[in-house]
Amino acid sequence: PPGGGKVVSDTSTTFDRGTQVTLTAHPSPNYQFHSWSGDIYSSQNPITVNLETDKNITVTFVKVCNIDTSVNPLGSGTVHSTHDPDSGSQTTLTAIAAPNYRFHSWGGDISGNQNTIAINVDTDKNITANFVAVYKLATSVDPPQTGIVIVSPYQGSFDVGAQVTLEATPVSGYRFHSWSGVISGSQNPITITMGSNKNIMANFARRYDLASVVNRMITFTQEMNLLGIALLSLVVAVIIYLIVTTFLFP
């Protein structure tokens, strides 16, 4: 375009037939050389022309467009760019999250939530990649195999501020007792807010049914009664034996 640059030759503008002339394209600030057209076609710069006839030559410059990228918050990730600075060309941006973060969205001169995006570079652009912190939740039970912890929603990691519900479910013969780890109490289910990595344990205790306890006590008493009768019978038998052997058959 006009103002995009100028052409400088190594001699005058009028030449003898057969003269070889070197043309050099000099772009203006914020422009770059693109190509020659008209009576010659080339992308070389400078270029040598053999003048056998009059020639009309046009040099094309393109505006150099800059892409300034940043991340939010600082240290949460990086932006990789495959950038051809020619005006109107496509540039692909890829947002790469740092550990304990995930990509959230683009801001500034573009929008969207796909971490890889192609844009047309027709003007200078300021683009921000937004990331959010994510945290892990680990659950366990004590004693082992006495129950499970149901996590809702169930997923590998959680955004900062996410609400997560935990429900402790005991197996038969056990009851939920309490939470331990980074939380405490006996509320079940319970909702927590994610703001860090968390390790949480559900504690279970053996359940005793009153009727079962009473039946066991009755059974124990009956067994003791039978044992007592057997012991008494044995004592009586011994006494009789002693009497017989002592007095009847001395």
Coordinates of N, CA and C in Angstrom, one line a residue:
P1 N 0.8 -1.2 0.0 CA 0.0 0.0 0.0 C 0.9 1.3 0.0
P2 N 0.3 2.4 -0.3 CA 1.1 3.7 -0.3 C 1.6 3.9 1.1
G3 N 2.9 4.3 1.2 CA 3.5 4.4 2.5 C 4.1 3.2 3.1
G4 N 3.9 2.1 2.4 CA 4.4 0.8 2.9 C 5.9 0.6 2.8
G5 N 6.5 1.4 1.9 CA 8.0 1.3 1.7 C 8.4 2.0 0.4
K6 N 9.6 1.8 0.0 CA 10.2 2.4 -1.3 C 11.1 1.4 -1.9
V7 N 11.4 1.7 -3.2 CA 12.3 0.8 -4.0 C 13.5 1.7 -4.4
V8 N 14.7 1.1 -4.2 CA 16.0 1.8 -4.5 C 16.7 0.9 -5.5
S9 N 17.1 1.6 -6.7 CA 17.9 0.9 -7.7 C 19.4 1.3 -7.5
D10 N 20.3 0.4 -8.1 CA 21.7 0.7 -7.9 C 22.2 1.7 -9.0
T11 N 21.3 2.1 -9.9 CA 21.7 3.1 -10.9 C 20.6 4.1 -11.1
S12 N 20.5 4.8 -12.2 CA 19.5 5.8 -12.5 C 18.2 5.1 -12.8
T13 N 17.1 5.9 -13.3 CA 15.9 5.3 -13.7 C 15.8 5.1 -15.2
T14 N 16.7 5.5 -16.0 CA 16.8 5.3 -17.4 C 18.0 4.5 -17.7
F15 N 17.8 3.4 -18.5 CA 18.9 2.4 -18.7 C 19.0 2.0 -20.2
D16 N 20.2 1.7 -20.5 CA 20.4 1.1 -21.9 C 19.8 -0.3 -21.9
R17 N 19.5 -0.6 -23.2 CA 18.9 -2.0 -23.4 C 20.0 -3.0 -23.0
G18 N 19.5 -4.1 -22.3 CA 20.4 -5.1 -21.8 C 21.1 -4.9 -20.5
T19 N 20.8 -3.7 -19.9 CA 21.4 -3.4 -18.6 C 20.8 -4.3 -17.5
Q20 N 21.6 -4.7 -16.6 CA 21.1 -5.4 -15.5 C 21.0 -4.4 -14.3
V21 N 19.8 -4.4 -13.7 CA 19.5 -3.5 -12.6 C 19.1 -4.2 -11.4
T22 N 19.7 -3.9 -10.3 CA 19.3 -4.5 -9.0 C 18.3 -3.6 -8.3
L23 N 17.2 -4.1 -7.9 CA 16.2 -3.4 -7.2 C 16.1 -3.9 -5.7
T24 N 16.0 -3.0 -4.8 CA 15.9 -3.4 -3.4 C 14.7 -2.7 -2.8
A25 N 13.8 -3.5 -2.2 CA 12.6 -3.0 -1.5 C 13.0 -2.7 -0.1
H26 N 12.7 -1.5 0.4 CA 12.9 -1.0 1.8 C 11.5 -0.7 2.4
P27 N 11.1 -1.6 3.3 CA 9.8 -1.4 4.0 C 9.9 -0.2 5.0
S28 N 8.7 0.4 5.2 CA 8.6 1.4 6.2 C 8.4 0.8 7.6
P29 N 8.5 1.5 8.6 CA 8.3 0.9 10.0 C 6.9 0.3 10.0
N30 N 6.8 -0.9 10.7 CA 5.6 -1.7 10.8 C 5.1 -2.3 9.5
Y31 N 6.0 -2.4 8.5 CA 5.7 -3.1 7.3 C 6.9 -4.0 7.0
Q32 N 6.6 -5.0 6.1 CA 7.7 -5.9 5.6 C 7.4 -6.2 4.1
F33 N 8.5 -6.5 3.4 CA 8.4 -6.8 2.0 C 7.7 -8.1 1.8
H34 N 6.9 -8.1 0.8 CA 6.1 -9.3 0.5 C 6.5 -9.9 -0.9
S35 N 6.4 -9.1 -2.0 CA 6.7 -9.7 -3.3 C 6.8 -8.6 -4.3
W36 N 7.3 -9.0 -5.5 CA 7.3 -8.2 -6.7 C 6.2 -8.6 -7.7
S37 N 5.6 -7.7 -8.4 CA 4.6 -8.1 -9.4 C 4.7 -7.1 -10.6
G38 N 3.8 -7.3 -11.6 CA 3.9 -6.5 -12.8 C 4.6 -7.3 -13.8
D39 N 5.7 -6.7 -14.3 CA 6.5 -7.4 -15.4 C 7.4 -8.5 -14.8
I40 N 7.5 -8.6 -13.5 CA 8.3 -9.7 -12.9 C 7.5 -10.1 -11.7
Y41 N 7.7 -11.4 -11.3 CA 7.0 -12.0 -10.2 C 8.1 -12.7 -9.4
S42 N 8.2 -12.3 -8.1 CA 9.3 -12.9 -7.3 C 9.0 -12.4 -5.8
S43 N 9.5 -13.3 -4.9 CA 9.5 -12.9 -3.5 C 10.9 -12.7 -3.0
Q44 N 11.9 -12.6 -3.9 CA 13.3 -12.3 -3.5 C 13.5 -10.8 -3.3
N45 N 14.3 -10.5 -2.4 CA 14.7 -9.1 -2.2 C 16.1 -9.0 -1.6
P46 N 17.0 -8.3 -2.3 CA 16.8 -7.6 -3.6 C 16.7 -8.6 -4.8
I47 N 16.4 -8.0 -6.0 CA 16.2 -8.8 -7.2 C 16.9 -8.1 -8.3
T48 N 17.5 -8.8 -9.2 CA 18.2 -8.3 -10.4 C 17.3 -8.5 -11.7
V49 N 17.2 -7.4 -12.4 CA 16.3 -7.4 -13.6 C 17.1 -7.1 -14.8
N50 N 16.9 -7.9 -15.9 CA 17.6 -7.6 -17.2 C 16.7 -6.8 -18.1
L51 N 17.1 -5.6 -18.4 CA 16.2 -4.7 -19.1 C 16.4 -4.8 -20.6
E52 N 15.5 -5.6 -21.2 CA 15.4 -5.7 -22.7 C 14.3 -4.8 -23.3
T53 N 13.3 -4.5 -22.4 CA 12.2 -3.6 -22.8 C 11.8 -2.8 -21.6
D54 N 10.9 -1.8 -21.8 CA 10.4 -1.0 -20.7 C 9.7 -1.9 -19.7
K55 N 9.8 -1.7 -18.4 CA 9.2 -2.5 -17.5 C 8.4 -1.7 -16.4
N56 N 7.3 -2.2 -16.0 CA 6.5 -1.7 -14.9 C 6.5 -2.7 -13.8
I57 N 7.0 -2.3 -12.7 CA 7.2 -3.2 -11.6 C 6.6 -2.6 -10.3
T58 N 5.8 -3.5 -9.6 CA 5.2 -3.0 -8.4 C 5.8 -3.9 -7.2
V59 N 6.1 -3.2 -6.2 CA 6.5 -3.9 -5.0 C 5.4 -3.9 -4.0
T60 N 5.1 -5.0 -3.3 CA 4.0 -5.1 -2.4 C 4.6 -5.3 -1.0
F61 N 4.2 -4.4 -0.1 CA 4.5 -4.5 1.3 C 3.3 -4.9 2.1
V62 N 3.5 -5.6 3.2 CA 2.3 -5.9 4.1 C 2.6 -5.4 5.5
K63 N 1.6 -5.0 6.2 CA 1.7 -4.5 7.5 C 2.1 -5.6 8.5
V64 N 3.0 -5.3 9.3 CA 3.4 -6.3 10.4 C 2.5 -6.1 11.6
C65 N 1.7 -7.1 11.9 CA 0.8 -7.1 13.1 C 1.4 -7.9 14.2
N66 N 1.3 -7.3 15.4 CA 1.9 -7.9 16.6 C 0.8 -8.5 17.4
I67 N 1.2 -9.6 18.1 CA 0.3 -10.3 19.0 C 1.0 -10.2 20.4
D68 N 0.4 -9.5 21.3 CA 0.9 -9.5 22.7 C 0.0 -10.5 23.5
T69 N 0.6 -11.5 24.1 CA -0.1 -12.4 24.9 C 0.3 -12.3 26.4
S70 N -0.7 -12.7 27.3 CA -0.4 -12.7 28.7 C -1.3 -13.8 29.3
V71 N -1.0 -14.1 30.6 CA -1.8 -15.1 31.3 C -2.3 -14.5 32.6
N72 N -3.4 -15.0 33.0 CA -4.1 -14.6 34.2 C -4.6 -15.8 35.0
P73 N -4.2 -16.0 36.3 CA -3.2 -15.2 37.0 C -1.8 -15.5 36.6
L74 N -0.8 -14.6 37.1 CA 0.6 -14.8 36.7 C 1.0 -16.2 37.2
G75 N 1.8 -16.9 36.3 CA 2.4 -18.2 36.7 C 1.4 -19.3 36.5
S76 N 0.2 -19.1 36.0 CA -0.8 -20.2 35.8 C -0.7 -20.9 34.6
G77 N 0.2 -20.5 33.6 CA 0.3 -21.2 32.4 C 1.1 -20.4 31.4
T78 N 1.1 -20.9 30.1 CA 1.8 -20.2 29.0 C 1.0 -20.2 27.8
V79 N 1.3 -19.3 26.8 CA 0.6 -19.3 25.5 C 1.7 -19.6 24.4
H80 N 1.4 -20.6 23.6 CA 2.3 -20.9 22.5 C 1.7 -20.4 21.2
S81 N 2.5 -19.7 20.4 CA 2.0 -19.1 19.2 C 2.8 -19.5 18.0
T82 N 2.1 -20.0 16.9 CA 2.7 -20.2 15.6 C 2.2 -19.0 14.8
H83 N 3.1 -18.0 14.6 CA 2.7 -16.7 14.1 C 3.4 -16.3 12.9
D84 N 2.6 -16.2 11.8 CA 3.1 -15.5 10.5 C 2.6 -14.1 10.6
P85 N 3.5 -13.1 10.7 CA 3.0 -11.8 10.9 C 2.4 -11.1 9.7
D86 N 2.3 -11.8 8.6 CA 1.6 -11.1 7.4 C 0.2 -10.8 7.8
S87 N -0.2 -9.6 7.4 CA -1.6 -9.1 7.6 C -2.6 -10.1 6.9
G88 N -3.6 -10.5 7.7 CA -4.6 -11.4 7.2 C -4.2 -12.8 7.3
S89 N -3.0 -13.2 7.8 CA -2.7 -14.6 7.9 C -3.2 -15.1 9.2
Q90 N -3.3 -16.4 9.2 CA -3.8 -17.1 10.4 C -2.7 -17.4 11.4
T91 N -3.0 -17.2 12.6 CA -2.1 -17.6 13.7 C -2.8 -18.5 14.7
T92 N -2.1 -19.6 15.1 CA -2.7 -20.5 16.1 C -2.1 -20.3 17.4
L93 N -3.0 -20.1 18.4 CA -2.6 -19.9 19.8 C -3.0 -21.1 20.6
T94 N -2.1 -21.6 21.5 CA -2.4 -22.7 22.3 C -2.1 -22.4 23.8
A95 N -3.1 -22.5 24.6 CA -2.9 -22.2 26.1 C -2.5 -23.5 26.8
I96 N -1.4 -23.4 27.5 CA -0.9 -24.6 28.2 C -0.9 -24.3 29.7
A97 N -1.7 -25.0 30.5 CA -1.8 -24.8 31.9 C -0.6 -25.3 32.7
A98 N -0.2 -24.6 33.7 CA 0.8 -25.0 34.7 C 0.2 -26.1 35.6
P99 N 1.0 -26.8 36.3 CA 0.5 -27.8 37.3 C -0.5 -27.1 38.3
N100 N -1.6 -27.8 38.6 CA -2.6 -27.4 39.5 C -3.4 -26.3 38.9
Y101 N -3.4 -26.1 37.6 CA -4.3 -25.1 36.9 C -4.9 -25.8 35.7
R102 N -6.0 -25.2 35.2 CA -6.6 -25.6 33.9 C -7.0 -24.4 33.2
F103 N -7.0 -24.5 31.8 CA -7.4 -23.4 31.0 C -8.9 -23.1 31.2
H104 N -9.2 -21.8 31.2 CA -10.6 -21.4 31.4 C -11.2 -20.7 30.2
S105 N -10.5 -19.7 29.7 CA -11.1 -18.9 28.6 C -10.0 -17.9 28.1
W106 N -10.4 -17.4 26.9 CA -9.6 -16.3 26.3 C -10.2 -15.0 26.6
G107 N -9.4 -13.9 26.7 CA -9.9 -12.6 26.9 C -9.1 -11.6 26.1
G108 N -9.5 -10.3 26.1 CA -8.8 -9.3 25.4 C -9.5 -9.2 24.0
D109 N -8.7 -9.3 22.9 CA -9.3 -9.1 21.6 C -9.9 -10.4 21.0
I110 N -9.9 -11.5 21.7 CA -10.6 -12.7 21.3 C -11.4 -13.3 22.5
S111 N -12.3 -14.2 22.2 CA -13.0 -14.9 23.3 C -13.1 -16.4 22.9
G112 N -13.6 -17.2 23.8 CA -13.8 -18.6 23.6 C -13.2 -19.4 24.8
N113 N -13.5 -20.7 24.8 CA -13.0 -21.5 25.9 C -12.2 -22.8 25.3
Q114 N -11.9 -22.8 24.0 CA -11.1 -23.8 23.5 C -9.6 -23.4 23.7
N115 N -8.8 -24.3 24.2 CA -7.4 -23.9 24.5 C -6.6 -23.7 23.3
T116 N -7.0 -24.3 22.2 CA -6.3 -24.0 20.9 C -7.2 -23.3 20.0
I117 N -6.8 -22.1 19.4 CA -7.7 -21.3 18.6 C -6.9 -20.7 17.5
A118 N -7.5 -20.6 16.3 CA -6.9 -19.9 15.2 C -7.5 -18.6 15.0
I119 N -6.7 -17.5 14.7 CA -7.2 -16.2 14.6 C -6.6 -15.6 13.3
N120 N -7.3 -14.6 12.7 CA -6.8 -13.8 11.6 C -6.1 -12.6 12.1
V121 N -4.8 -12.5 11.8 CA -4.0 -11.3 12.3 C -4.1 -10.2 11.3
D122 N -5.1 -9.3 11.4 CA -5.3 -8.2 10.5 C -5.0 -6.9 11.2
T123 N -4.9 -6.9 12.5 CA -4.5 -5.7 13.3 C -3.6 -6.2 14.5
D124 N -3.0 -5.3 15.2 CA -2.3 -5.7 16.4 C -3.3 -6.2 17.4
K125 N -2.9 -7.2 18.2 CA -3.9 -7.8 19.1 C -3.3 -8.0 20.5
N126 N -4.1 -7.8 21.5 CA -3.7 -8.1 22.9 C -4.6 -9.2 23.4
I127 N -4.0 -10.3 23.8 CA -4.8 -11.5 24.1 C -4.4 -12.0 25.5
T128 N -5.3 -12.4 26.3 CA -5.1 -13.0 27.6 C -5.6 -14.4 27.7
A129 N -4.8 -15.3 28.2 CA -5.3 -16.7 28.5 C -5.6 -16.7 30.0
N130 N -6.9 -17.1 30.3 CA -7.3 -17.1 31.7 C -7.3 -18.6 32.2
F131 N -6.7 -18.8 33.3 CA -6.6 -20.1 33.9 C -7.2 -20.1 35.3
V132 N -7.7 -21.2 35.8 CA -8.2 -21.3 37.2 C -7.5 -22.4 37.9
A133 N -7.3 -22.3 39.2 CA -6.7 -23.3 40.0 C -7.6 -24.5 40.2
V134 N -7.0 -25.7 40.2 CA -7.7 -26.9 40.4 C -7.1 -27.7 41.6
Y135 N -7.9 -28.4 42.3 CA -7.4 -29.2 43.5 C -7.9 -30.6 43.5
K136 N -7.1 -31.5 44.1 CA -7.4 -32.9 44.2 C -8.1 -33.2 45.6
L137 N -9.0 -34.1 45.5 CA -9.7 -34.6 46.7 C -9.5 -36.1 46.9
A138 N -8.9 -36.5 48.0 CA -8.7 -38.0 48.3 C -9.5 -38.4 49.5
T139 N -10.2 -39.5 49.4 CA -11.0 -40.0 50.5 C -10.6 -41.4 50.9
S140 N -10.8 -41.8 52.2 CA -10.5 -43.1 52.7 C -11.4 -43.4 53.8
V141 N -11.4 -44.7 54.2 CA -12.3 -45.1 55.3 C -11.4 -45.8 56.4
D142 N -11.9 -45.8 57.6 CA -11.3 -46.5 58.7 C -12.3 -47.0 59.7
P143 N -12.2 -48.3 60.0 CA -11.3 -49.3 59.6 C -11.5 -49.6 58.1
P144 N -10.5 -50.2 57.4 CA -10.6 -50.5 56.0 C -11.8 -51.4 55.7
Q145 N -12.5 -51.2 54.5 CA -13.6 -52.1 54.0 C -14.8 -52.0 54.9
T146 N -15.0 -51.0 55.7 CA -16.2 -50.9 56.6 C -17.2 -49.9 56.0
G147 N -16.9 -49.4 54.8 CA -17.8 -48.5 54.2 C -17.2 -47.8 53.0
I148 N -17.9 -46.9 52.3 CA -17.4 -46.1 51.2 C -17.8 -44.7 51.4
V149 N -17.1 -43.8 50.6 CA -17.4 -42.4 50.6 C -17.9 -42.0 49.2
I150 N -19.1 -41.5 49.1 CA -19.7 -41.1 47.8 C -19.4 -39.6 47.6
V151 N -18.7 -39.3 46.5 CA -18.3 -37.9 46.2 C -19.2 -37.4 45.1
S152 N -19.8 -36.2 45.3 CA -20.7 -35.7 44.2 C -20.4 -34.2 44.1
P153 N -20.1 -33.7 42.9 CA -19.9 -34.5 41.7 C -18.6 -35.2 41.7
Y154 N -18.6 -36.4 41.0 CA -17.4 -37.2 41.0 C -16.5 -36.8 39.8
Q155 N -15.3 -36.3 40.1 CA -14.4 -36.0 39.0 C -13.0 -35.9 39.6
G156 N -12.0 -35.9 38.6 CA -10.6 -36.0 39.0 C -10.1 -34.8 39.8
S157 N -10.6 -33.6 39.5 CA -10.1 -32.4 40.1 C -11.2 -31.4 40.2
F158 N -11.0 -30.4 41.0 CA -12.1 -29.4 41.2 C -11.5 -28.0 41.2
D159 N -12.3 -27.1 40.6 CA -12.0 -25.7 40.5 C -12.0 -25.1 41.9
V160 N -11.2 -24.1 42.1 CA -11.2 -23.4 43.4 C -12.6 -22.8 43.6
G161 N -13.1 -23.0 44.8 CA -14.5 -22.6 45.2 C -15.6 -23.6 44.9
A162 N -15.2 -24.7 44.2 CA -16.2 -25.7 43.9 C -16.8 -26.3 45.2
Q163 N -18.2 -26.6 45.1 CA -18.9 -27.2 46.2 C -18.9 -28.7 46.0
V164 N -18.5 -29.5 47.0 CA -18.5 -30.9 46.8 C -19.2 -31.6 48.0
T165 N -20.1 -32.5 47.7 CA -20.8 -33.2 48.8 C -20.2 -34.6 49.0
L166 N -20.0 -34.9 50.3 CA -19.5 -36.2 50.7 C -20.5 -37.0 51.5
E167 N -20.7 -38.2 51.2 CA -21.7 -39.0 51.9 C -21.0 -40.4 52.3
A168 N -20.9 -40.6 53.6 CA -20.3 -41.8 54.1 C -21.4 -42.9 54.2
T169 N -21.2 -44.1 53.6 CA -22.1 -45.2 53.5 C -21.5 -46.4 54.1
P170 N -21.9 -46.9 55.3 CA -21.3 -48.1 55.9 C -21.8 -49.4 55.3
V171 N -21.0 -50.4 55.5 CA -21.4 -51.8 55.1 C -22.3 -52.3 56.2
S172 N -22.9 -53.5 56.0 CA -23.7 -54.1 57.0 C -22.9 -54.4 58.3
G173 N -23.5 -54.0 59.4 CA -22.9 -54.3 60.7 C -22.1 -53.1 61.2
Y174 N -22.0 -52.0 60.4 CA -21.2 -50.8 60.8 C -22.1 -49.6 60.7
R175 N -21.7 -48.5 61.4 CA -22.4 -47.2 61.3 C -21.3 -46.1 61.1
F176 N -21.7 -45.0 60.5 CA -20.8 -43.9 60.4 C -20.6 -43.3 61.7
H177 N -19.4 -42.9 62.0 CA -19.0 -42.3 63.3 C -18.6 -40.8 63.2
S178 N -17.6 -40.5 62.3 CA -17.1 -39.2 62.2 C -16.2 -39.0 61.0
W179 N -15.9 -37.7 60.7 CA -15.0 -37.4 59.7 C -13.6 -37.0 60.4
S180 N -12.5 -37.2 59.7 CA -11.2 -36.7 60.1 C -10.4 -36.4 58.9
G181 N -9.2 -35.8 59.2 CA -8.4 -35.3 58.1 C -8.5 -33.7 58.1
V182 N -8.9 -33.1 57.0 CA -9.0 -31.7 57.0 C -10.3 -31.2 57.4
I183 N -11.3 -32.1 57.7 CA -12.6 -31.7 58.2 C -12.8 -32.6 59.5
S184 N -13.8 -32.2 60.3 CA -14.2 -33.0 61.4 C -15.7 -32.9 61.6
G185 N -16.2 -33.7 62.6 CA -17.7 -33.6 62.8 C -18.3 -34.9 62.4
S186 N -19.6 -35.0 62.7 CA -20.3 -36.2 62.4 C -21.5 -36.0 61.4
Q187 N -21.6 -34.8 60.8 CA -22.6 -34.5 59.9 C -22.4 -35.4 58.6
N188 N -23.5 -36.0 58.2 CA -23.5 -36.9 57.0 C -24.8 -36.9 56.3
P189 N -24.8 -36.5 55.0 CA -23.7 -36.0 54.2 C -23.2 -34.6 54.6
I190 N -22.1 -34.3 54.1 CA -21.5 -32.9 54.4 C -21.0 -32.3 53.1
T191 N -21.1 -31.0 53.0 CA -20.6 -30.2 51.8 C -19.4 -29.4 52.1
I192 N -18.4 -29.5 51.3 CA -17.1 -28.8 51.5 C -16.9 -27.9 50.4
T193 N -16.0 -26.9 50.6 CA -15.6 -25.9 49.5 C -14.2 -26.2 49.2
M194 N -13.8 -26.4 47.9 CA -12.5 -26.7 47.5 C -11.7 -25.4 47.4
G195 N -10.6 -25.3 48.2 CA -9.7 -24.2 48.1 C -8.2 -24.7 48.2
S196 N -8.0 -26.0 48.3 CA -6.7 -26.6 48.5 C -6.9 -28.1 48.2
N197 N -5.8 -28.8 48.1 CA -5.8 -30.3 48.0 C -6.3 -30.8 49.4
K198 N -7.2 -31.8 49.4 CA -7.8 -32.3 50.6 C -7.7 -33.8 50.7
N199 N -7.4 -34.3 52.0 CA -7.4 -35.7 52.3 C -8.4 -35.8 53.4
I200 N -9.5 -36.6 53.2 CA -10.6 -36.8 54.2 C -10.8 -38.3 54.4
M201 N -11.0 -38.6 55.7 CA -11.3 -40.0 56.1 C -12.6 -40.1 56.8
A202 N -13.4 -41.1 56.4 CA -14.6 -41.4 57.1 C -14.4 -42.5 58.1
N203 N -14.8 -42.3 59.3 CA -14.6 -43.3 60.4 C -15.9 -44.0 60.7
F204 N -15.8 -45.3 60.7 CA -17.0 -46.1 61.0 C -16.8 -46.9 62.3
A205 N -17.9 -47.3 62.9 CA -17.8 -48.1 64.2 C -18.8 -49.2 64.0
R206 N -18.5 -50.3 64.7 CA -19.4 -51.5 64.6 C -20.7 -51.2 65.3
R207 N -21.8 -51.7 64.6 CA -23.2 -51.5 65.1 C -23.6 -52.7 65.9
Y208 N -24.1 -52.4 67.1 CA -24.7 -53.5 67.9 C -26.2 -53.3 68.1
D209 N -26.9 -54.4 67.7 CA -28.4 -54.4 67.8 C -28.8 -54.8 69.2
L210 N -29.7 -54.1 69.9 CA -30.1 -54.4 71.3 C -30.7 -55.8 71.3
A211 N -31.6 -56.1 70.4 CA -32.2 -57.5 70.5 C -31.1 -58.6 70.3
S212 N -30.2 -58.3 69.5 CA -29.1 -59.3 69.3 C -28.3 -59.4 70.6
V213 N -28.0 -58.3 71.2 CA -27.3 -58.4 72.5 C -28.0 -59.2 73.5
V214 N -29.3 -58.9 73.7 CA -30.2 -59.6 74.6 C -30.2 -61.1 74.3
N215 N -30.3 -61.5 73.1 CA -30.4 -62.9 72.7 C -29.0 -63.6 73.1
R216 N -27.9 -62.8 72.8 CA -26.6 -63.4 73.2 C -26.5 -63.6 74.7
M217 N -27.0 -62.6 75.5 CA -27.0 -62.8 76.9 C -27.8 -64.0 77.4
I218 N -29.0 -64.1 76.8 CA -29.9 -65.3 77.1 C -29.1 -66.6 76.8
T219 N -28.6 -66.6 75.6 CA -27.9 -67.9 75.2 C -26.7 -68.2 76.1
F220 N -26.0 -67.1 76.5 CA -24.8 -67.3 77.4 C -25.3 -67.8 78.8
T221 N -26.5 -67.2 79.3 CA -27.0 -67.7 80.6 C -27.4 -69.1 80.5
Q222 N -28.1 -69.5 79.4 CA -28.5 -70.9 79.3 C -27.3 -71.8 79.2
E223 N -26.3 -71.4 78.5 CA -25.1 -72.2 78.4 C -24.4 -72.3 79.8
M224 N -24.4 -71.2 80.6 CA -23.9 -71.3 81.9 C -24.7 -72.2 82.8
N225 N -26.1 -72.1 82.7 CA -26.9 -73.0 83.5 C -26.7 -74.5 83.2
L226 N -26.5 -74.8 81.9 CA -26.3 -76.2 81.6 C -24.9 -76.6 82.1
L227 N -23.9 -75.7 82.1 CA -22.6 -76.0 82.6 C -22.7 -76.2 84.2
G228 N -23.5 -75.4 84.8 CA -23.7 -75.5 86.3 C -24.4 -76.8 86.6
I229 N -25.4 -77.2 85.9 CA -26.1 -78.5 86.1 C -25.1 -79.7 86.0
A230 N -24.3 -79.6 84.9 CA -23.3 -80.6 84.7 C -22.3 -80.7 85.8
L231 N -21.8 -79.6 86.3 CA -20.9 -79.6 87.4 C -21.5 -80.1 88.6
L232 N -22.7 -79.7 88.9 CA -23.4 -80.2 90.1 C -23.6 -81.7 90.0
S233 N -24.0 -82.2 88.9 CA -24.1 -83.7 88.7 C -22.8 -84.4 89.0
L234 N -21.8 -83.8 88.5 CA -20.4 -84.4 88.7 C -20.1 -84.4 90.2
V235 N -20.4 -83.4 90.9 CA -20.1 -83.3 92.3 C -20.9 -84.4 93.1
V236 N -22.1 -84.5 92.8 CA -23.0 -85.5 93.4 C -22.5 -86.9 93.2
A237 N -22.1 -87.1 91.9 CA -21.6 -88.5 91.6 C -20.3 -88.8 92.3
V238 N -19.5 -87.8 92.5 CA -18.2 -88.0 93.3 C -18.5 -88.4 94.7
I239 N -19.5 -87.6 95.3 CA -19.9 -87.8 96.7 C -20.4 -89.2 96.9
I240 N -21.3 -89.6 96.0 CA -21.9 -91.0 96.1 C -20.8 -92.0 96.0
Y241 N -19.9 -91.8 95.1 CA -18.8 -92.8 94.9 C -18.0 -92.9 96.2
L242 N -17.7 -91.8 96.8 CA -16.9 -91.8 98.1 C -17.7 -92.5 99.2
I243 N -19.0 -92.2 99.3 CA -19.8 -92.9 100.3 C -19.8 -94.4 100.1
V244 N -20.0 -94.8 99.0 CA -20.1 -96.2 98.7 C -18.8 -96.9 98.9
T245 N -17.7 -96.3 98.5 CA -16.4 -97.0 98.6 C -15.9 -96.9 100.1
T246 N -16.4 -95.9 100.8 CA -15.9 -95.8 102.2 C -16.7 -96.6 103.2
F247 N -18.0 -96.6 103.1 CA -18.8 -97.2 104.1 C -19.4 -98.5 103.7
L248 N -19.8 -98.7 102.5 CA -20.4 -100.0 102.1 C -19.4 -101.0 101.8
F249 N -18.3 -100.6 101.2 CA -17.2 -101.5 100.8 C -15.9 -101.0 101.3
P250 N -15.7 -101.1 102.6 CA -14.5 -100.6 103.2 C -13.3 -101.5 102.8

